[in-house]
Amino acid sequence: VMVAEPDAIFMPNYTQNNVIAVQNRAQLGLDIPILGALDHCPPFATIVGDPELADNIYVADNVSYSDPRLDELKIPYMEDTGEEPTNKVYLGWDAAHILKWVVENTGATDAAGFTEGLAQVKDLDLLTGTFTMNPETHMPEGLPAVMYKIEKGVYVELGPYNYVPLE
């Protein structure tokens, strides 16, 4: 018997734990949304087993899978592997291109050089968006997130979300 009546379940766990938790939610008859994390991104819905269980789950991803720019990597990746690339593939590609930019534009060859070079990256156009490093905080600025809802195993893109820090 559930005493509390939560509006949602926050589930920032590893994929395997999320699969078990989604199965448990169904077994308990809970019909409340899950607020997920990156481990709910594709291919999560396909490994749950039953697409009916991967339902009413909200997640922010770093990638808009409807963006045609992703084809630059998606098509050769699928030819090589026979699999759809995940967000980590796209983010890894972008990270490599950030480091390439630093080497080509600053000549960095060591950790200190890379730290200084990263602070100079501004408006670098990548597959997942435009990348700028804040030279004071050494944190990326304006990285977009894309909100999705998983409905019976299908990822439905809800649109972009841009975090704006509170002043």
PDB file of C-alpha atoms in Angstrom:
ATOM      1  CA  VAL A   1       0.000   0.000   0.000  1.00  0.00           C
ATOM      2  CA  MET A   2       1.430   3.330  -1.055  1.00  0.00           C
ATOM      3  CA  VAL A   3       1.022   6.002   1.615  1.00  0.00           C
ATOM      4  CA  ALA A   4       2.383   8.943  -0.394  1.00  0.00           C
ATOM      5  CA  GLU A   5       0.774  10.009  -3.623  1.00  0.00           C
ATOM      6  CA  PRO A   6       3.732  11.214  -5.693  1.00  0.00           C
ATOM      7  CA  ASP A   7       3.234  13.179  -8.902  1.00  0.00           C
ATOM      8  CA  ALA A   8       6.246  11.491 -10.535  1.00  0.00           C
ATOM      9  CA  ILE A   9       9.220   9.220  -9.940  1.00  0.00           C
ATOM     10  CA  PHE A  10      12.701  10.718 -10.391  1.00  0.00           C
ATOM     11  CA  MET A  11      14.866   7.916 -11.763  1.00  0.00           C
ATOM     12  CA  PRO A  12      18.510   8.958 -12.464  1.00  0.00           C
ATOM     13  CA  ASN A  13      19.873   5.400 -12.365  1.00  0.00           C
ATOM     14  CA  TYR A  14      21.985   3.186 -14.602  1.00  0.00           C
ATOM     15  CA  THR A  15      20.209   1.494 -17.498  1.00  0.00           C
ATOM     16  CA  GLN A  16      19.930  -1.947 -15.872  1.00  0.00           C
ATOM     17  CA  ASN A  17      18.418  -0.460 -12.708  1.00  0.00           C
ATOM     18  CA  ASN A  18      16.008   1.640 -14.792  1.00  0.00           C
ATOM     19  CA  VAL A  19      14.771  -1.471 -16.604  1.00  0.00           C
ATOM     20  CA  ILE A  20      14.039  -3.177 -13.282  1.00  0.00           C
ATOM     21  CA  ALA A  21      12.381  -0.041 -11.873  1.00  0.00           C
ATOM     22  CA  VAL A  22      10.137   0.341 -14.941  1.00  0.00           C
ATOM     23  CA  GLN A  23       9.121  -3.314 -14.647  1.00  0.00           C
ATOM     24  CA  ASN A  24       8.444  -2.825 -10.923  1.00  0.00           C
ATOM     25  CA  ARG A  25       6.338   0.266 -11.614  1.00  0.00           C
ATOM     26  CA  ALA A  26       4.104  -1.849 -13.851  1.00  0.00           C
ATOM     27  CA  GLN A  27       3.912  -4.732 -11.360  1.00  0.00           C
ATOM     28  CA  LEU A  28       2.845  -2.291  -8.643  1.00  0.00           C
ATOM     29  CA  GLY A  29       0.220  -0.785 -10.913  1.00  0.00           C
ATOM     30  CA  LEU A  30       1.692   2.702 -10.624  1.00  0.00           C
ATOM     31  CA  ASP A  31       0.545   4.960 -13.436  1.00  0.00           C
ATOM     32  CA  ILE A  32       2.706   8.000 -12.742  1.00  0.00           C
ATOM     33  CA  PRO A  33       5.343   9.618 -14.954  1.00  0.00           C
ATOM     34  CA  ILE A  34       9.036   8.886 -14.674  1.00  0.00           C
ATOM     35  CA  LEU A  35      11.496  11.762 -14.872  1.00  0.00           C
ATOM     36  CA  GLY A  36      14.528  10.069 -16.351  1.00  0.00           C
ATOM     37  CA  ALA A  37      18.126  10.888 -17.132  1.00  0.00           C
ATOM     38  CA  LEU A  38      20.564  10.092 -19.934  1.00  0.00           C
ATOM     39  CA  ASP A  39      20.300   6.359 -19.301  1.00  0.00           C
ATOM     40  CA  HIS A  40      16.672   6.545 -20.471  1.00  0.00           C
ATOM     41  CA  CYS A  41      17.820   7.829 -23.873  1.00  0.00           C
ATOM     42  CA  PRO A  42      17.888   5.488 -26.870  1.00  0.00           C
ATOM     43  CA  PRO A  43      18.237   2.523 -26.895  1.00  0.00           C
ATOM     44  CA  PHE A  44      16.602   2.239 -23.421  1.00  0.00           C
ATOM     45  CA  ALA A  45      13.050   1.713 -24.719  1.00  0.00           C
ATOM     46  CA  THR A  46      14.158  -1.249 -26.830  1.00  0.00           C
ATOM     47  CA  ILE A  47      15.833  -3.126 -23.962  1.00  0.00           C
ATOM     48  CA  VAL A  48      12.930  -2.946 -21.507  1.00  0.00           C
ATOM     49  CA  GLY A  49      11.469  -6.013 -23.195  1.00  0.00           C
ATOM     50  CA  ASP A  50       7.887  -4.850 -23.497  1.00  0.00           C
ATOM     51  CA  PRO A  51       7.339  -1.456 -25.168  1.00  0.00           C
ATOM     52  CA  GLU A  52       4.189  -0.989 -23.074  1.00  0.00           C
ATOM     53  CA  LEU A  53       6.456  -0.670 -20.017  1.00  0.00           C
ATOM     54  CA  ALA A  54       8.556   2.093 -21.598  1.00  0.00           C
ATOM     55  CA  ASP A  55       5.737   4.598 -21.296  1.00  0.00           C
ATOM     56  CA  ASN A  56       5.111   7.972 -19.706  1.00  0.00           C
ATOM     57  CA  ILE A  57       8.842   8.622 -19.289  1.00  0.00           C
ATOM     58  CA  TYR A  58      10.299  12.118 -19.730  1.00  0.00           C
ATOM     59  CA  VAL A  59      13.978  12.585 -20.491  1.00  0.00           C
ATOM     60  CA  ALA A  60      16.354  15.328 -21.626  1.00  0.00           C
ATOM     61  CA  ASP A  61      18.861  14.282 -24.274  1.00  0.00           C
ATOM     62  CA  ASN A  62      21.745  16.193 -25.831  1.00  0.00           C
ATOM     63  CA  VAL A  63      20.673  15.264 -29.345  1.00  0.00           C
ATOM     64  CA  SER A  64      17.734  16.010 -31.603  1.00  0.00           C
ATOM     65  CA  TYR A  65      17.551  12.797 -33.605  1.00  0.00           C
ATOM     66  CA  SER A  66      15.458  14.624 -36.218  1.00  0.00           C
ATOM     67  CA  ASP A  67      18.346  17.005 -37.007  1.00  0.00           C
ATOM     68  CA  PRO A  68      19.606  16.228 -40.532  1.00  0.00           C
ATOM     69  CA  ARG A  69      23.132  17.352 -39.561  1.00  0.00           C
ATOM     70  CA  LEU A  70      23.488  14.065 -37.670  1.00  0.00           C
ATOM     71  CA  ASP A  71      23.504  12.182 -40.989  1.00  0.00           C
ATOM     72  CA  GLU A  72      27.149  13.250 -41.439  1.00  0.00           C
ATOM     73  CA  LEU A  73      28.026  10.706 -38.755  1.00  0.00           C
ATOM     74  CA  LYS A  74      24.921   8.499 -38.664  1.00  0.00           C
ATOM     75  CA  ILE A  75      25.156   7.138 -42.202  1.00  0.00           C
ATOM     76  CA  PRO A  76      28.822   6.003 -42.101  1.00  0.00           C
ATOM     77  CA  TYR A  77      28.417   4.770 -38.513  1.00  0.00           C
ATOM     78  CA  MET A  78      25.475   2.564 -39.489  1.00  0.00           C
ATOM     79  CA  GLU A  79      27.365   1.295 -42.558  1.00  0.00           C
ATOM     80  CA  ASP A  80      30.296   0.318 -40.325  1.00  0.00           C
ATOM     81  CA  THR A  81      28.391  -1.100 -37.342  1.00  0.00           C
ATOM     82  CA  GLY A  82      24.870  -1.908 -38.525  1.00  0.00           C
ATOM     83  CA  GLU A  83      23.560  -0.054 -35.455  1.00  0.00           C
ATOM     84  CA  GLU A  84      21.996   3.336 -34.793  1.00  0.00           C
ATOM     85  CA  PRO A  85      24.444   5.692 -33.069  1.00  0.00           C
ATOM     86  CA  THR A  86      23.556   6.694 -29.511  1.00  0.00           C
ATOM     87  CA  ASN A  87      23.890  10.157 -27.994  1.00  0.00           C
ATOM     88  CA  LYS A  88      27.297   9.135 -26.652  1.00  0.00           C
ATOM     89  CA  VAL A  89      28.531   8.539 -30.215  1.00  0.00           C
ATOM     90  CA  TYR A  90      27.470  12.034 -31.289  1.00  0.00           C
ATOM     91  CA  LEU A  91      28.871  13.646 -28.142  1.00  0.00           C
ATOM     92  CA  GLY A  92      32.160  11.764 -28.541  1.00  0.00           C
ATOM     93  CA  TRP A  93      32.384  12.970 -32.146  1.00  0.00           C
ATOM     94  CA  ASP A  94      31.828  16.545 -30.988  1.00  0.00           C
ATOM     95  CA  ALA A  95      34.377  16.214 -28.164  1.00  0.00           C
ATOM     96  CA  ALA A  96      36.984  15.019 -30.666  1.00  0.00           C
ATOM     97  CA  HIS A  97      36.221  18.004 -32.890  1.00  0.00           C
ATOM     98  CA  ILE A  98      36.569  20.399 -29.951  1.00  0.00           C
ATOM     99  CA  LEU A  99      40.012  18.977 -29.198  1.00  0.00           C
ATOM    100  CA  LYS A 100      40.905  19.146 -32.909  1.00  0.00           C
ATOM    101  CA  TRP A 101      39.912  22.815 -32.939  1.00  0.00           C
ATOM    102  CA  VAL A 102      42.078  23.493 -29.875  1.00  0.00           C
ATOM    103  CA  VAL A 103      45.138  21.819 -31.448  1.00  0.00           C
ATOM    104  CA  GLU A 104      44.694  23.520 -34.822  1.00  0.00           C
ATOM    105  CA  ASN A 105      43.974  26.972 -33.399  1.00  0.00           C
ATOM    106  CA  THR A 106      46.228  27.129 -30.350  1.00  0.00           C
ATOM    107  CA  GLY A 107      48.923  24.519 -30.957  1.00  0.00           C
ATOM    108  CA  ALA A 108      48.199  22.904 -27.577  1.00  0.00           C
ATOM    109  CA  THR A 109      50.301  19.804 -26.838  1.00  0.00           C
ATOM    110  CA  ASP A 110      49.937  19.338 -23.079  1.00  0.00           C
ATOM    111  CA  ALA A 111      47.321  19.595 -20.319  1.00  0.00           C
ATOM    112  CA  ALA A 112      48.016  23.271 -19.597  1.00  0.00           C
ATOM    113  CA  GLY A 113      47.805  24.120 -23.294  1.00  0.00           C
ATOM    114  CA  PHE A 114      44.521  22.263 -23.664  1.00  0.00           C
ATOM    115  CA  THR A 115      43.083  24.045 -20.618  1.00  0.00           C
ATOM    116  CA  GLU A 116      44.047  27.425 -22.074  1.00  0.00           C
ATOM    117  CA  GLY A 117      42.880  26.415 -25.555  1.00  0.00           C
ATOM    118  CA  LEU A 118      39.481  25.181 -24.381  1.00  0.00           C
ATOM    119  CA  ALA A 119      38.882  28.572 -22.760  1.00  0.00           C
ATOM    120  CA  GLN A 120      39.170  30.122 -26.238  1.00  0.00           C
ATOM    121  CA  VAL A 121      36.477  28.005 -27.930  1.00  0.00           C
ATOM    122  CA  LYS A 122      33.596  30.241 -28.970  1.00  0.00           C
ATOM    123  CA  ASP A 123      30.623  29.502 -31.229  1.00  0.00           C
ATOM    124  CA  LEU A 124      32.073  26.248 -32.578  1.00  0.00           C
ATOM    125  CA  ASP A 125      29.456  24.610 -34.804  1.00  0.00           C
ATOM    126  CA  LEU A 126      29.168  20.900 -33.940  1.00  0.00           C
ATOM    127  CA  LEU A 127      26.715  18.101 -34.706  1.00  0.00           C
ATOM    128  CA  THR A 128      24.816  18.555 -31.445  1.00  0.00           C
ATOM    129  CA  GLY A 129      24.814  22.357 -31.422  1.00  0.00           C
ATOM    130  CA  THR A 130      27.020  25.386 -30.977  1.00  0.00           C
ATOM    131  CA  PHE A 131      29.755  25.079 -28.349  1.00  0.00           C
ATOM    132  CA  THR A 132      31.248  27.946 -26.346  1.00  0.00           C
ATOM    133  CA  MET A 133      33.451  27.499 -23.295  1.00  0.00           C
ATOM    134  CA  ASN A 134      33.165  30.129 -20.573  1.00  0.00           C
ATOM    135  CA  PRO A 135      36.792  31.182 -19.979  1.00  0.00           C
ATOM    136  CA  GLU A 136      36.084  32.178 -16.358  1.00  0.00           C
ATOM    137  CA  THR A 137      34.128  29.142 -15.162  1.00  0.00           C
ATOM    138  CA  HIS A 138      35.509  26.596 -17.656  1.00  0.00           C
ATOM    139  CA  MET A 139      31.927  25.400 -18.137  1.00  0.00           C
ATOM    140  CA  PRO A 140      30.167  25.118 -21.502  1.00  0.00           C
ATOM    141  CA  GLU A 141      27.618  27.837 -22.187  1.00  0.00           C
ATOM    142  CA  GLY A 142      24.221  27.428 -23.764  1.00  0.00           C
ATOM    143  CA  LEU A 143      24.341  23.715 -24.450  1.00  0.00           C
ATOM    144  CA  PRO A 144      20.848  22.825 -25.562  1.00  0.00           C
ATOM    145  CA  ALA A 145      18.929  19.850 -24.328  1.00  0.00           C
ATOM    146  CA  VAL A 146      16.107  18.216 -26.215  1.00  0.00           C
ATOM    147  CA  MET A 147      13.107  16.989 -24.256  1.00  0.00           C
ATOM    148  CA  TYR A 148      11.541  13.641 -25.137  1.00  0.00           C
ATOM    149  CA  LYS A 149       8.612  11.642 -23.876  1.00  0.00           C
ATOM    150  CA  ILE A 150       8.678   7.880 -24.286  1.00  0.00           C
ATOM    151  CA  GLU A 151       5.206   6.654 -25.223  1.00  0.00           C
ATOM    152  CA  LYS A 152       4.859   2.867 -25.380  1.00  0.00           C
ATOM    153  CA  GLY A 153       8.469   2.461 -26.498  1.00  0.00           C
ATOM    154  CA  VAL A 154       8.492   5.356 -28.969  1.00  0.00           C
ATOM    155  CA  TYR A 155      10.563   8.499 -28.381  1.00  0.00           C
ATOM    156  CA  VAL A 156       8.485  11.598 -29.099  1.00  0.00           C
ATOM    157  CA  GLU A 157      10.538  14.781 -29.418  1.00  0.00           C
ATOM    158  CA  LEU A 158       8.908  17.556 -27.384  1.00  0.00           C
ATOM    159  CA  GLY A 159      11.382  20.288 -28.328  1.00  0.00           C
ATOM    160  CA  PRO A 160      14.485  22.100 -27.114  1.00  0.00           C
ATOM    161  CA  TYR A 161      15.147  23.166 -23.570  1.00  0.00           C
ATOM    162  CA  ASN A 162      17.819  25.757 -22.824  1.00  0.00           C
ATOM    163  CA  TYR A 163      18.880  26.032 -19.215  1.00  0.00           C
ATOM    164  CA  VAL A 164      19.116  29.572 -17.920  1.00  0.00           C
ATOM    165  CA  PRO A 165      20.852  29.876 -14.543  1.00  0.00           C
ATOM    166  CA  LEU A 166      19.076  31.785 -11.826  1.00  0.00           C
ATOM    167  CA  GLU A 167      20.680  35.102 -10.956  1.00  0.00           C
TER     168      GLU A 167
END
